Short mmCIF file of C-alpha atoms in Angstrom, two decimals:
data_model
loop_
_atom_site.label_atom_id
_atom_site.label_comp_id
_atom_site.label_asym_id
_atom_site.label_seq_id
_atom_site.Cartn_x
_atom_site.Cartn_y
_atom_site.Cartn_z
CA UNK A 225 -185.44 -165.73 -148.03
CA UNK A 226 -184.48 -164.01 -145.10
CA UNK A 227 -180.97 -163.68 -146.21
CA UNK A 228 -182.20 -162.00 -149.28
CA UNK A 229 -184.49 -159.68 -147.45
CA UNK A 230 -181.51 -158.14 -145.45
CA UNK A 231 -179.42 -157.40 -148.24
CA UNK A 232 -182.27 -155.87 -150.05
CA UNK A 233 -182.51 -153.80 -147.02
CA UNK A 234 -178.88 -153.25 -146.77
CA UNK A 235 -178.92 -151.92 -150.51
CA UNK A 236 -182.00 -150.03 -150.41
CA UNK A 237 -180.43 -148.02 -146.65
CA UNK A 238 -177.11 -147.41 -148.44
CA UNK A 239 -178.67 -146.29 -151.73
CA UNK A 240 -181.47 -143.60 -149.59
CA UNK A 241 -178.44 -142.34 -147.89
CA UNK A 242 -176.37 -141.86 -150.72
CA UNK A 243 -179.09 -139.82 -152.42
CA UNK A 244 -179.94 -137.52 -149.71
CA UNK A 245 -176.04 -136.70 -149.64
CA UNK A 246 -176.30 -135.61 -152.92
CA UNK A 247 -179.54 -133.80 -152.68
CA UNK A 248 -177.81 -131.96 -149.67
CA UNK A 249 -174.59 -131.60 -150.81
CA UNK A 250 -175.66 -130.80 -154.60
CA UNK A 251 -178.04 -127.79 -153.24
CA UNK A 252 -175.07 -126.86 -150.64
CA UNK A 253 -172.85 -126.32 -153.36
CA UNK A 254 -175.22 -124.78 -155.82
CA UNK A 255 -176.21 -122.17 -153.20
CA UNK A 256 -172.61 -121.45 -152.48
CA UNK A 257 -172.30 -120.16 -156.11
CA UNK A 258 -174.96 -117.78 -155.54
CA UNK A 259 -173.67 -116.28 -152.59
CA UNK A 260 -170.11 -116.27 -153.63
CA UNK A 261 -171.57 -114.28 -156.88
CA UNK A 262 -173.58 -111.51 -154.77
CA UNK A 263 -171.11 -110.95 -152.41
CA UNK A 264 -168.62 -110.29 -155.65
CA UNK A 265 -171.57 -107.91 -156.72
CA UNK A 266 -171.56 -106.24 -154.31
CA UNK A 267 -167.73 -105.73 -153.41
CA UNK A 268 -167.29 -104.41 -157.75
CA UNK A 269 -169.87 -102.06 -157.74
CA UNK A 270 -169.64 -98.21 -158.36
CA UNK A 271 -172.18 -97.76 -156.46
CA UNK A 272 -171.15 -96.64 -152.68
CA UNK A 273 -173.96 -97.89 -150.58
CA UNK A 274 -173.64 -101.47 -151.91
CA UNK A 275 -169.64 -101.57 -150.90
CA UNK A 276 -171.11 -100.01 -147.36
CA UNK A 277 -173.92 -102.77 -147.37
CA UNK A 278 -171.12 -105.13 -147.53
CA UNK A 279 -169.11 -104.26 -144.78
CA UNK A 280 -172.05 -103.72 -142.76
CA UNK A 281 -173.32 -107.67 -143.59
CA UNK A 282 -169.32 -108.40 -142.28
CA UNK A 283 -169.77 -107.31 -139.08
CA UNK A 284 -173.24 -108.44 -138.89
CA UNK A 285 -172.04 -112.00 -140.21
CA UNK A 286 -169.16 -111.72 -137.47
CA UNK A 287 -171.66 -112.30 -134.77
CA UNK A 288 -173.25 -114.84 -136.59
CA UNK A 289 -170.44 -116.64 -136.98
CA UNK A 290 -169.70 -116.59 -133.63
CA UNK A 291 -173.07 -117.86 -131.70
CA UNK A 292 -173.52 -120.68 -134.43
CA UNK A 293 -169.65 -121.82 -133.39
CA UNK A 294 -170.74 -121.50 -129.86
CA UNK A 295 -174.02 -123.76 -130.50
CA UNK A 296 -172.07 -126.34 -132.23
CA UNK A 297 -168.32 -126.37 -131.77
CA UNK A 298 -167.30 -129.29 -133.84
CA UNK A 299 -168.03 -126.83 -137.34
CA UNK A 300 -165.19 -124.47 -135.73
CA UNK A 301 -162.16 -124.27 -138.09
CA UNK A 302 -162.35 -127.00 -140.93
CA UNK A 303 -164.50 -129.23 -138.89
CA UNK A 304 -163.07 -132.90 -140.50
CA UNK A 305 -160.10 -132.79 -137.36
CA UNK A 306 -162.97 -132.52 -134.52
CA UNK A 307 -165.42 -135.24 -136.95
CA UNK A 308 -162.04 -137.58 -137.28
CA UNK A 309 -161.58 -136.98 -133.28
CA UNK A 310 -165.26 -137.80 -132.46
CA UNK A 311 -164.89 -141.30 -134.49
CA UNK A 312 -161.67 -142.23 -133.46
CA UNK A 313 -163.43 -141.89 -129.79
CA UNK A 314 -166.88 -143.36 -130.95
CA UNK A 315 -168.81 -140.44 -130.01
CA UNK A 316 -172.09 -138.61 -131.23
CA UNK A 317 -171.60 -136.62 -134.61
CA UNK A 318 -175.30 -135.91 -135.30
CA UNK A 319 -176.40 -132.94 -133.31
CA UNK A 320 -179.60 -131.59 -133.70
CA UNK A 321 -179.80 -128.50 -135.77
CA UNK A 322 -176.09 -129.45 -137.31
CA UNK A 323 -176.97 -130.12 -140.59
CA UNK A 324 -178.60 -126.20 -140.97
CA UNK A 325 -175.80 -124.97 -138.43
CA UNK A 326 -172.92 -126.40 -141.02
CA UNK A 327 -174.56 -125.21 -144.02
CA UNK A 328 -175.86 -121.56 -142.47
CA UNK A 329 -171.97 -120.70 -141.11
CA UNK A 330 -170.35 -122.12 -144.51
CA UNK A 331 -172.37 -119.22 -146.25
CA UNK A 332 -171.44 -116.60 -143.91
CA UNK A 333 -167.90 -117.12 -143.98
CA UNK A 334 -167.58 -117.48 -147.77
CA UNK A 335 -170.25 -114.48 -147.92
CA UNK A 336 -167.22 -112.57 -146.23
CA UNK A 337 -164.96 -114.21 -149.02
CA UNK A 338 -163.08 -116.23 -146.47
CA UNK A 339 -160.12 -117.90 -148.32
CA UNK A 340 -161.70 -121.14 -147.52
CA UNK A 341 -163.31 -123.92 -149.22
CA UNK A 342 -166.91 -125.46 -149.53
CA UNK A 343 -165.61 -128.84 -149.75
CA UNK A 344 -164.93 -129.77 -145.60
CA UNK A 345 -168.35 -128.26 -144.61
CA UNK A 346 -169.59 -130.89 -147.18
CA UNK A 347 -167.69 -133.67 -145.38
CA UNK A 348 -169.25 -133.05 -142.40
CA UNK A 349 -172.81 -132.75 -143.70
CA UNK A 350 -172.90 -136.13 -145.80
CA UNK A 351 -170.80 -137.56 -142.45
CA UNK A 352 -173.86 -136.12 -140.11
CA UNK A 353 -176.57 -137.09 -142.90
CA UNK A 354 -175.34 -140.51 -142.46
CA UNK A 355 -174.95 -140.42 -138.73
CA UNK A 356 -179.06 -138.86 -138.55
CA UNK A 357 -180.11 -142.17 -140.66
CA UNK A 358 -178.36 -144.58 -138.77
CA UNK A 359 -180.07 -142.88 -135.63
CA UNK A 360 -183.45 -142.86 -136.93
CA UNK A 361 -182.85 -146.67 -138.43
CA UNK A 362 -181.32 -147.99 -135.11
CA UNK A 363 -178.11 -149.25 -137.34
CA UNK A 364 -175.22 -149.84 -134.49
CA UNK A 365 -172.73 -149.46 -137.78
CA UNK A 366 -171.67 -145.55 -137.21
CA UNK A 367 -167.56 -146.04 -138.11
CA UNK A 368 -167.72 -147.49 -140.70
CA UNK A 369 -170.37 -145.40 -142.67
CA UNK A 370 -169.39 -142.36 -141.47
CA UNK A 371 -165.71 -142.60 -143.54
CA UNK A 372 -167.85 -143.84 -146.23
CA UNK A 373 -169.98 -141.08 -145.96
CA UNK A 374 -167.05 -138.54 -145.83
CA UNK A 375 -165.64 -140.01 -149.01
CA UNK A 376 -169.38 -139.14 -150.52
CA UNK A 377 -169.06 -135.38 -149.53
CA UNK A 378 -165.78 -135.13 -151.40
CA UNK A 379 -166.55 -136.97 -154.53
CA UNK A 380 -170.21 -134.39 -154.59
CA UNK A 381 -167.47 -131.53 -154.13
CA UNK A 382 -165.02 -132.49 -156.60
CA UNK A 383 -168.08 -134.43 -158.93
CA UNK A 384 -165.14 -137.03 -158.63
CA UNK A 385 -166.68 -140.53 -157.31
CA UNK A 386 -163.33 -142.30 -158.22
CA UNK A 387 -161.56 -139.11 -156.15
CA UNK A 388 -163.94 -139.87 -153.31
CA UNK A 389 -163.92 -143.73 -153.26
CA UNK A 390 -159.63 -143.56 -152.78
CA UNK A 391 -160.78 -140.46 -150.03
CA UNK A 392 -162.52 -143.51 -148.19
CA UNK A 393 -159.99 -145.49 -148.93
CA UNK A 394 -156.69 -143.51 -147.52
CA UNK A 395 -159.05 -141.60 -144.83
CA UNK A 396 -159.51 -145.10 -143.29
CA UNK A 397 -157.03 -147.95 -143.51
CA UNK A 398 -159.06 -150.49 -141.91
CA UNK A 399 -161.13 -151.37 -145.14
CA UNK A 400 -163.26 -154.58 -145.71
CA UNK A 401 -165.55 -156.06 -148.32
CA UNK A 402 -168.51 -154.89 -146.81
CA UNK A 403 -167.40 -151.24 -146.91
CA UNK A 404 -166.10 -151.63 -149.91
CA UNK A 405 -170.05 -152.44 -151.25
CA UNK A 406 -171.10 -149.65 -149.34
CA UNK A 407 -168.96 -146.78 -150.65
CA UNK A 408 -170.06 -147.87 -153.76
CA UNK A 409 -173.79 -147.76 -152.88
CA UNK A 410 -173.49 -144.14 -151.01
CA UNK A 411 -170.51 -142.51 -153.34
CA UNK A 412 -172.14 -143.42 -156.60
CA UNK A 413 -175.74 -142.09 -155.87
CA UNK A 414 -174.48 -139.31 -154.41
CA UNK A 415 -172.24 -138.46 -156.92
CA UNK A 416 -175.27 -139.07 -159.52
CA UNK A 417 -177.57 -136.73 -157.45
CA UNK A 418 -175.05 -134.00 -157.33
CA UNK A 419 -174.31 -134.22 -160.80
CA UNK A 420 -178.11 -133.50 -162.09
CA UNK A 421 -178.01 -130.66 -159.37
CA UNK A 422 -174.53 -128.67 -160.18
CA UNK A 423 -172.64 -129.59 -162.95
CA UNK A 424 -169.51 -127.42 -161.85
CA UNK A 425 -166.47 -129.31 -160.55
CA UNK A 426 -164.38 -127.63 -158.40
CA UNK A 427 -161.30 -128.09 -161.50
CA UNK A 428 -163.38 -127.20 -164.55
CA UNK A 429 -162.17 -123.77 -164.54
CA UNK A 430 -158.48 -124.84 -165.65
CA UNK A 431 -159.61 -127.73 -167.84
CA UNK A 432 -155.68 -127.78 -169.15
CA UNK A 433 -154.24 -128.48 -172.41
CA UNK A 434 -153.55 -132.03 -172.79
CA UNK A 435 -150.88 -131.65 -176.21
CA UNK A 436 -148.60 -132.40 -173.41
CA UNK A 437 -144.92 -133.17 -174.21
CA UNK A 438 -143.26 -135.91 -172.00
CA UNK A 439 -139.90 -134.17 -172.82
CA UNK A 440 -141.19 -131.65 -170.11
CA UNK A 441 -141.56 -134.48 -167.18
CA UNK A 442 -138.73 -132.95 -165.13
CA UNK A 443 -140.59 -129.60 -164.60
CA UNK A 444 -143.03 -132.06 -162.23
CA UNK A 445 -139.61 -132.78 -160.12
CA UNK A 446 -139.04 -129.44 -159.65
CA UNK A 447 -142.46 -128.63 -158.74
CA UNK A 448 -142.42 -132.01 -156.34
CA UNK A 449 -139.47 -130.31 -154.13
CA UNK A 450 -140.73 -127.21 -154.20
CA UNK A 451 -144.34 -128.70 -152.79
CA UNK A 452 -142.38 -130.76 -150.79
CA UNK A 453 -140.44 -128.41 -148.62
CA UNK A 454 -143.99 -126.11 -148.79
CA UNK A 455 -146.70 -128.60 -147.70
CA UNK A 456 -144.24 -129.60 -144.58
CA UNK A 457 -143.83 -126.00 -143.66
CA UNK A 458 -147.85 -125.30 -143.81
CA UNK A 459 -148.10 -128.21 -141.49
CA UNK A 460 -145.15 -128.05 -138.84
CA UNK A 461 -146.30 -124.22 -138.97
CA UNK A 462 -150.23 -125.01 -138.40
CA UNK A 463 -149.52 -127.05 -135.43
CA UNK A 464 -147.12 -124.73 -133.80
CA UNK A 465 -149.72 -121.75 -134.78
CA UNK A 466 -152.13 -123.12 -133.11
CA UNK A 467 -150.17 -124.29 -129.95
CA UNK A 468 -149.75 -121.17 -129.51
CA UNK A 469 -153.34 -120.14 -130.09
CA UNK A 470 -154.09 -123.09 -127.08
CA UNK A 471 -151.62 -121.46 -125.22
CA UNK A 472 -152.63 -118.22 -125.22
CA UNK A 473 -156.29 -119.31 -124.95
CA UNK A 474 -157.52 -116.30 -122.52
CA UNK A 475 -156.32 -113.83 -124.44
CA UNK A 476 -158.99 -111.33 -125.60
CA UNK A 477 -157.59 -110.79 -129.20
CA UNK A 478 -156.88 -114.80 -129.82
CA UNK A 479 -160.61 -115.61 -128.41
CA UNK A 480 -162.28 -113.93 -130.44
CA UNK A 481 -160.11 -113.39 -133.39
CA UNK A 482 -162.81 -115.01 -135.39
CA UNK A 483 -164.47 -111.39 -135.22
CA UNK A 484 -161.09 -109.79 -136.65
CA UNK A 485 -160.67 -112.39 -139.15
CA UNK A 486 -164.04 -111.56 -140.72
CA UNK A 487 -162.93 -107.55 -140.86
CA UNK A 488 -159.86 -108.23 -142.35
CA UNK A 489 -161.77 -111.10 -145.32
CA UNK A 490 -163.80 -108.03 -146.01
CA UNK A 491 -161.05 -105.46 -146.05
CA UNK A 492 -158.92 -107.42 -148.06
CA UNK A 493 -162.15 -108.60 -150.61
CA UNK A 494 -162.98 -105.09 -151.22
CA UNK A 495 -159.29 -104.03 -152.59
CA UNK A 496 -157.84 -107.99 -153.83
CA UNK A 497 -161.34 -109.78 -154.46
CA UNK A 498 -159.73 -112.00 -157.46
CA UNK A 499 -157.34 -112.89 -154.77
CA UNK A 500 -159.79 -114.08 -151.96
CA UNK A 501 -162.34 -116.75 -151.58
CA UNK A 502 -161.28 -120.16 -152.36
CA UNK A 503 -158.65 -119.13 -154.42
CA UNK A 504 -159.31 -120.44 -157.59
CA UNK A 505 -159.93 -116.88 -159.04
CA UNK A 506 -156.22 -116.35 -158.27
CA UNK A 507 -155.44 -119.51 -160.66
CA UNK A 508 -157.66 -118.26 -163.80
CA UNK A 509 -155.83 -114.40 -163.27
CA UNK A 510 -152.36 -115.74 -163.54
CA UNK A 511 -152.35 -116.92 -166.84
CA UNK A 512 -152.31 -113.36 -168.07
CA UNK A 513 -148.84 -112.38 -165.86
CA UNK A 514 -145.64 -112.72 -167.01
CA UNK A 515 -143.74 -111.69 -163.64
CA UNK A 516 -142.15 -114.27 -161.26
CA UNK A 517 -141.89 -111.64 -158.44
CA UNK A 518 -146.01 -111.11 -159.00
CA UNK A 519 -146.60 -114.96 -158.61
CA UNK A 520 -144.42 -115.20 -155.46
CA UNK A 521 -145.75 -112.83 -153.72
CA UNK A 522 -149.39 -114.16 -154.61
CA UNK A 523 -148.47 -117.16 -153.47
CA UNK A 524 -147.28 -115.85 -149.95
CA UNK A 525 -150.06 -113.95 -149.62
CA UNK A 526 -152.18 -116.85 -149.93
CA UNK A 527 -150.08 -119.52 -148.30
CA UNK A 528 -150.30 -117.39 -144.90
CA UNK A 529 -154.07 -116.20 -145.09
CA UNK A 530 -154.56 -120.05 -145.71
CA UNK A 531 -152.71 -120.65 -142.71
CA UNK A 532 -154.39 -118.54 -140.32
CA UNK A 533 -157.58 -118.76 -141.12
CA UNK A 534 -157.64 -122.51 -141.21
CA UNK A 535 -156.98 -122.61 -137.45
CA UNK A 536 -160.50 -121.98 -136.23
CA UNK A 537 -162.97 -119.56 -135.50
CA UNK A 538 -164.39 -119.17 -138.88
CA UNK A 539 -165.41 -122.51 -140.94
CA UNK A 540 -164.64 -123.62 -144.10
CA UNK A 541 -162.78 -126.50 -146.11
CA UNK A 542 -158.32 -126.41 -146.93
CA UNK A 543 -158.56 -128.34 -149.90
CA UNK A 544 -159.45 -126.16 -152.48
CA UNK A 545 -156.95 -123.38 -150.97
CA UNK A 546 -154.18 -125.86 -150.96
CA UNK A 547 -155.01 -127.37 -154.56
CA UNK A 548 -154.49 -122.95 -155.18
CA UNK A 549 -151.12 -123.33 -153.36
CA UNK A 550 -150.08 -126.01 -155.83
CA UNK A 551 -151.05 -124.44 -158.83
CA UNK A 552 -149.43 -121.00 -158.30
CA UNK A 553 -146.20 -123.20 -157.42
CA UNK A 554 -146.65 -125.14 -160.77
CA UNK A 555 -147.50 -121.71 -163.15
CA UNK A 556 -144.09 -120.07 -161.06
CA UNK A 557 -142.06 -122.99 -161.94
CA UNK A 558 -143.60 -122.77 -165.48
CA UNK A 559 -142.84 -119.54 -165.62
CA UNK A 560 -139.57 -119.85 -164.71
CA UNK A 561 -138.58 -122.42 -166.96
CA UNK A 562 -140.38 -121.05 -170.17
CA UNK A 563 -138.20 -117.74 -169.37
CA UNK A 564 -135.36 -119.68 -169.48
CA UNK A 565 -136.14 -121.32 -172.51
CA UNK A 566 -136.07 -124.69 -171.17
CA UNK A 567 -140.20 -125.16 -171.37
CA UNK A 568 -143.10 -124.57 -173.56
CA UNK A 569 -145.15 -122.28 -172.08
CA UNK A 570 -148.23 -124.09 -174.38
CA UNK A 571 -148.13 -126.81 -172.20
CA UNK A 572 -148.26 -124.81 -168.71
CA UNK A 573 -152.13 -125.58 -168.04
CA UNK A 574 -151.38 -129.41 -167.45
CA UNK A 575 -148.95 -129.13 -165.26
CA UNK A 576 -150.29 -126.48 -162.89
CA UNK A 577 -153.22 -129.12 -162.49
CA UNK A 578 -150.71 -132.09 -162.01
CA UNK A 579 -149.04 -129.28 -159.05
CA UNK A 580 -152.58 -128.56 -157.57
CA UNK A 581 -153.42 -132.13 -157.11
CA UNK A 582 -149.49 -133.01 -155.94
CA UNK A 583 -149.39 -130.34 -152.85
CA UNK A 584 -153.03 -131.15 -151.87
CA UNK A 585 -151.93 -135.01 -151.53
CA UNK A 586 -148.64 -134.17 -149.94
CA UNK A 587 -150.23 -131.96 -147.00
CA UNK A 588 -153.17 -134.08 -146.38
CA UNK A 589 -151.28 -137.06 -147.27
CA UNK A 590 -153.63 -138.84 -149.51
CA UNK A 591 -151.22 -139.57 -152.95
CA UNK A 592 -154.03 -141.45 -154.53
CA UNK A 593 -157.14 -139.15 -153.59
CA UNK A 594 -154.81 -136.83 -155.33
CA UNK A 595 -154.33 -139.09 -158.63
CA UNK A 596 -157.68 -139.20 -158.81
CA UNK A 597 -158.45 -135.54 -158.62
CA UNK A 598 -156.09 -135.17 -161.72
CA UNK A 599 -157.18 -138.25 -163.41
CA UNK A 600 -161.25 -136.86 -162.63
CA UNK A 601 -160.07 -133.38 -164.69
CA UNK A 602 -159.07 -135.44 -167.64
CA UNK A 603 -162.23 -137.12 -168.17
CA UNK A 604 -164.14 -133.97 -167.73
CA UNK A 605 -161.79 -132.66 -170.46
CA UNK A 606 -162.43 -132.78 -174.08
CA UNK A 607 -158.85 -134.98 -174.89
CA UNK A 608 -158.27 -138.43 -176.50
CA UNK A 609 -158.21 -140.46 -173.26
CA UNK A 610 -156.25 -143.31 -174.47
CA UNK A 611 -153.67 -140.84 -175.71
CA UNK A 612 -152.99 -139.44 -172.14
CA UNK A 613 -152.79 -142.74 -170.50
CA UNK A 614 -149.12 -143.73 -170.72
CA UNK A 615 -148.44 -139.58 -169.58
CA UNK A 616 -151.24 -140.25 -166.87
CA UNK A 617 -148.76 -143.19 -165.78
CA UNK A 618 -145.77 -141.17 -165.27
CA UNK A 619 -147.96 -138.77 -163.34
CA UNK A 620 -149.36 -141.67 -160.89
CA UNK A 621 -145.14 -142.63 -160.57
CA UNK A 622 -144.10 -138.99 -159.71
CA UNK A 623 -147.09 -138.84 -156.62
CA UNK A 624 -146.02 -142.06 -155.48
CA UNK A 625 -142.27 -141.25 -155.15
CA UNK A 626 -143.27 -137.92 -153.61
CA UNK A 627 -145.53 -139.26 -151.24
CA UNK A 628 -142.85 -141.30 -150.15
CA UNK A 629 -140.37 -138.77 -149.37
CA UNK A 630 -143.00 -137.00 -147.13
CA UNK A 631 -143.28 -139.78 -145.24
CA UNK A 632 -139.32 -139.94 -145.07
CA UNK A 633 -139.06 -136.39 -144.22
CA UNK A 634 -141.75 -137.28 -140.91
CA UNK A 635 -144.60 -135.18 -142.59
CA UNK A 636 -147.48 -136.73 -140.63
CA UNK A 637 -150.17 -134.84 -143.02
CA UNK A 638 -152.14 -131.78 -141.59
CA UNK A 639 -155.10 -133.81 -139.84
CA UNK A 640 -152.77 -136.02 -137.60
CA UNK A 641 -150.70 -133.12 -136.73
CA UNK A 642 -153.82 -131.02 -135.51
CA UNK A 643 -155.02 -134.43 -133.38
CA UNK A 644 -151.76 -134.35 -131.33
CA UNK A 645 -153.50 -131.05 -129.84
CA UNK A 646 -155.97 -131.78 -126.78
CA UNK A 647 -158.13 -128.91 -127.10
CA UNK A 648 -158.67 -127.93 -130.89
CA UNK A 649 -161.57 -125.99 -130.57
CA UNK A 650 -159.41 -123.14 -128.86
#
């Protein structure tokens, strides 16, 4: 009897937990729209004094940003390197006031169109979440609920439980039963609470074309050498960006570039707003060009603004700007090929979400979290699922062998290259 009393309180803990993620997380994200949307209002209208309104709310938002980074310094840059550091060292994540500090500073930097995402700050706050119930329950079991509670914030970002159980999974290698049961508990009901909340996944706007032709597999070679030599560059340049940034520490301009970051988000919103934000704008406008030199220099443009402002001092999530990175390297390959004459261009849709999904895995280094993101869109989708499977198959094969020649080029993955740093918060 007593046995059975624990598990039903072991079930009933998990299950609570899992739905206040997604009550959190689902109203996070939900609000996000809304302020993504009047910021955007604001930036296209003809009317003067709202484009003066919004570079006023900039520089007010500048100094917001910065005291709510001073009060809590673990939401500065991305936030999941200084959350992975605190675990690794079993320290405190739940601070109070964090929750409303993370969601607060998320809005003000994608208010200022930040190309960031809203998918980190929602790691953190279903990782915090957790950590404030185990406090309040006395539960000595923070490790292991915390990764499960980080692979709950990305399945409520993506609406993608089977992308956030492999998160769990290839976040922490250390997996048992018992966390096993849990992830399910916490994933599932958060991914159930999101769902009746905000209906959007973060891929529904490129829901591709799945009268895919396997003739065209090769074009996902190309595109996996291409992401290949990319996602190592972003990450052997990130850590020797901000070495430098460490280095140069004192300096007036690096300390509080946060406040110059936010001036130049709203200077470049105002004359390239399809081009800011998360990106994914960027991804919908490209269909419509036909010029390779247009859709390298996009993707330029973004791979550097992704760079620097994903090395602190404003906050905000790298997935969603990296899945962009793939998918302008997929459409240019596309592109490419279709001028050529060796590709369809009817089929382009599929694989620009097979490259978005490929250089997000090979930079965080998470092949099947990746799978999963691509495997999530085709369910949302309106195709013959059995029909896609054996294509699906050859897709799983081609992240596989790519993953593996990151690993034999030495591409440690963006988080463990940002942990070799002592101080990240500079």
């Amino acid at each position: 009897m007593q046995k059975f009393v624990s598990v039903l309180k072991f079930i009933s803990f998990y299950t609570f937990i899992g739905l206040i993620i997604g009550l959190f997380v689902g109203l996070y994200q939900l609000g996000m729209s809304y302020v993504v949307k009047g910021a955007t209002y604001l930036i296209n209208s003809n009317l003067l004094i709202l484009n003066i309104v919004f570079f006023v709310l900039v520089i007010l938002l500048s100094f917001i940003n910065y005291f709510i980074i001073k009060f809590d310094k673990d939401i500065d840059g991305n936030g999941i390197v200084q959350l992975t550091k605190r675990l690794k060292n079993k320290e405190k994540i739940y601070k109070k006031g964090g929750i409303m500090a993370i969601i607060l500073n998320s809005y003000v930097s994608s208010f200022c169109l930040m190309p960031l995402g809203a998918e980190a700050p929602s790691l953190v706050l279903a990782s915090r979440i957790g950590d404030l119930g185990l406090q309040i329950c006395k539960i000595d079991d923070r490790e292991e609920t915390n990764q499960v509670c980080l692979g709950a914030g990305f399945g409520c970002a993506f609406l993608s439980p089977l992308a956030g159980f492999t998160y769990m999974l290839e976040h922490d290698k250390t997996i048992n039963l018992k966390q096993i049961f849990k992830g399910i508990l916490v994933i599932g009901f958060s991914f159930l609470t999101t769902f009746f909340i905000n209906k959007h996944h973060l891929l529904n706007f490129a829901t591709p074309n799945f009268d895919y032709n396997c003739e065209y597999l090769y074009i996902l070679l190309v595109i996996g050498v291409i992401s290949l030599l990319f996602s190592y560059l972003f990450n052997i340049l990130s850590l020797y960006i901000k070495r430098f940034f460490n280095k140069h520490k004192n300096n007036f301009i690096i300390k509080y570039r946060g406040f110059l970051l936010f001036i130049i988000s709203g200077i470049l919103a105002f004359f390239f707003v399809n081009f800011m934000g998360n990106g994914l704008n960027s991804i919908a406008f490209i269909y419509g060009l036909s010029s390779l030199i247009v859709v390298f220099l996009l993707f330029i443009f973004r791979f550097f603004i992704t760079l620097f402002y994903g090395l602190g001092k404003v906050s905000g999530g790298l997935v969603v700007p990296t899945l962009v990175l793939g998918g302008l390297i997929g459409y240019f390959v596309c592109l490419l090929f279709s001028q050529l004459g060796l590709f369809d261009s009817s089929f382009t849709s599929v694989y620009v979400v097979i490259s978005m999904c490929l250089f997000f895995s090979l930079i965080f280094k998470m092949p099947y979290t990746g799978a999963m993101l691509f495997v999530s869109t085709i369910l949302y989708s309106d195709c013959d699922i059995l029909s896609i499977i054996p294509f699906t198959f050859f897709v799983f094969i081609i992240f596989v062998l790519f993953n593996k020649a990151n690993k034999a080029i030495k591409n440690k993955g963006y988080y463990s290259y940002l942990l070799t740093i002592n101080d990240i918060n500079c």
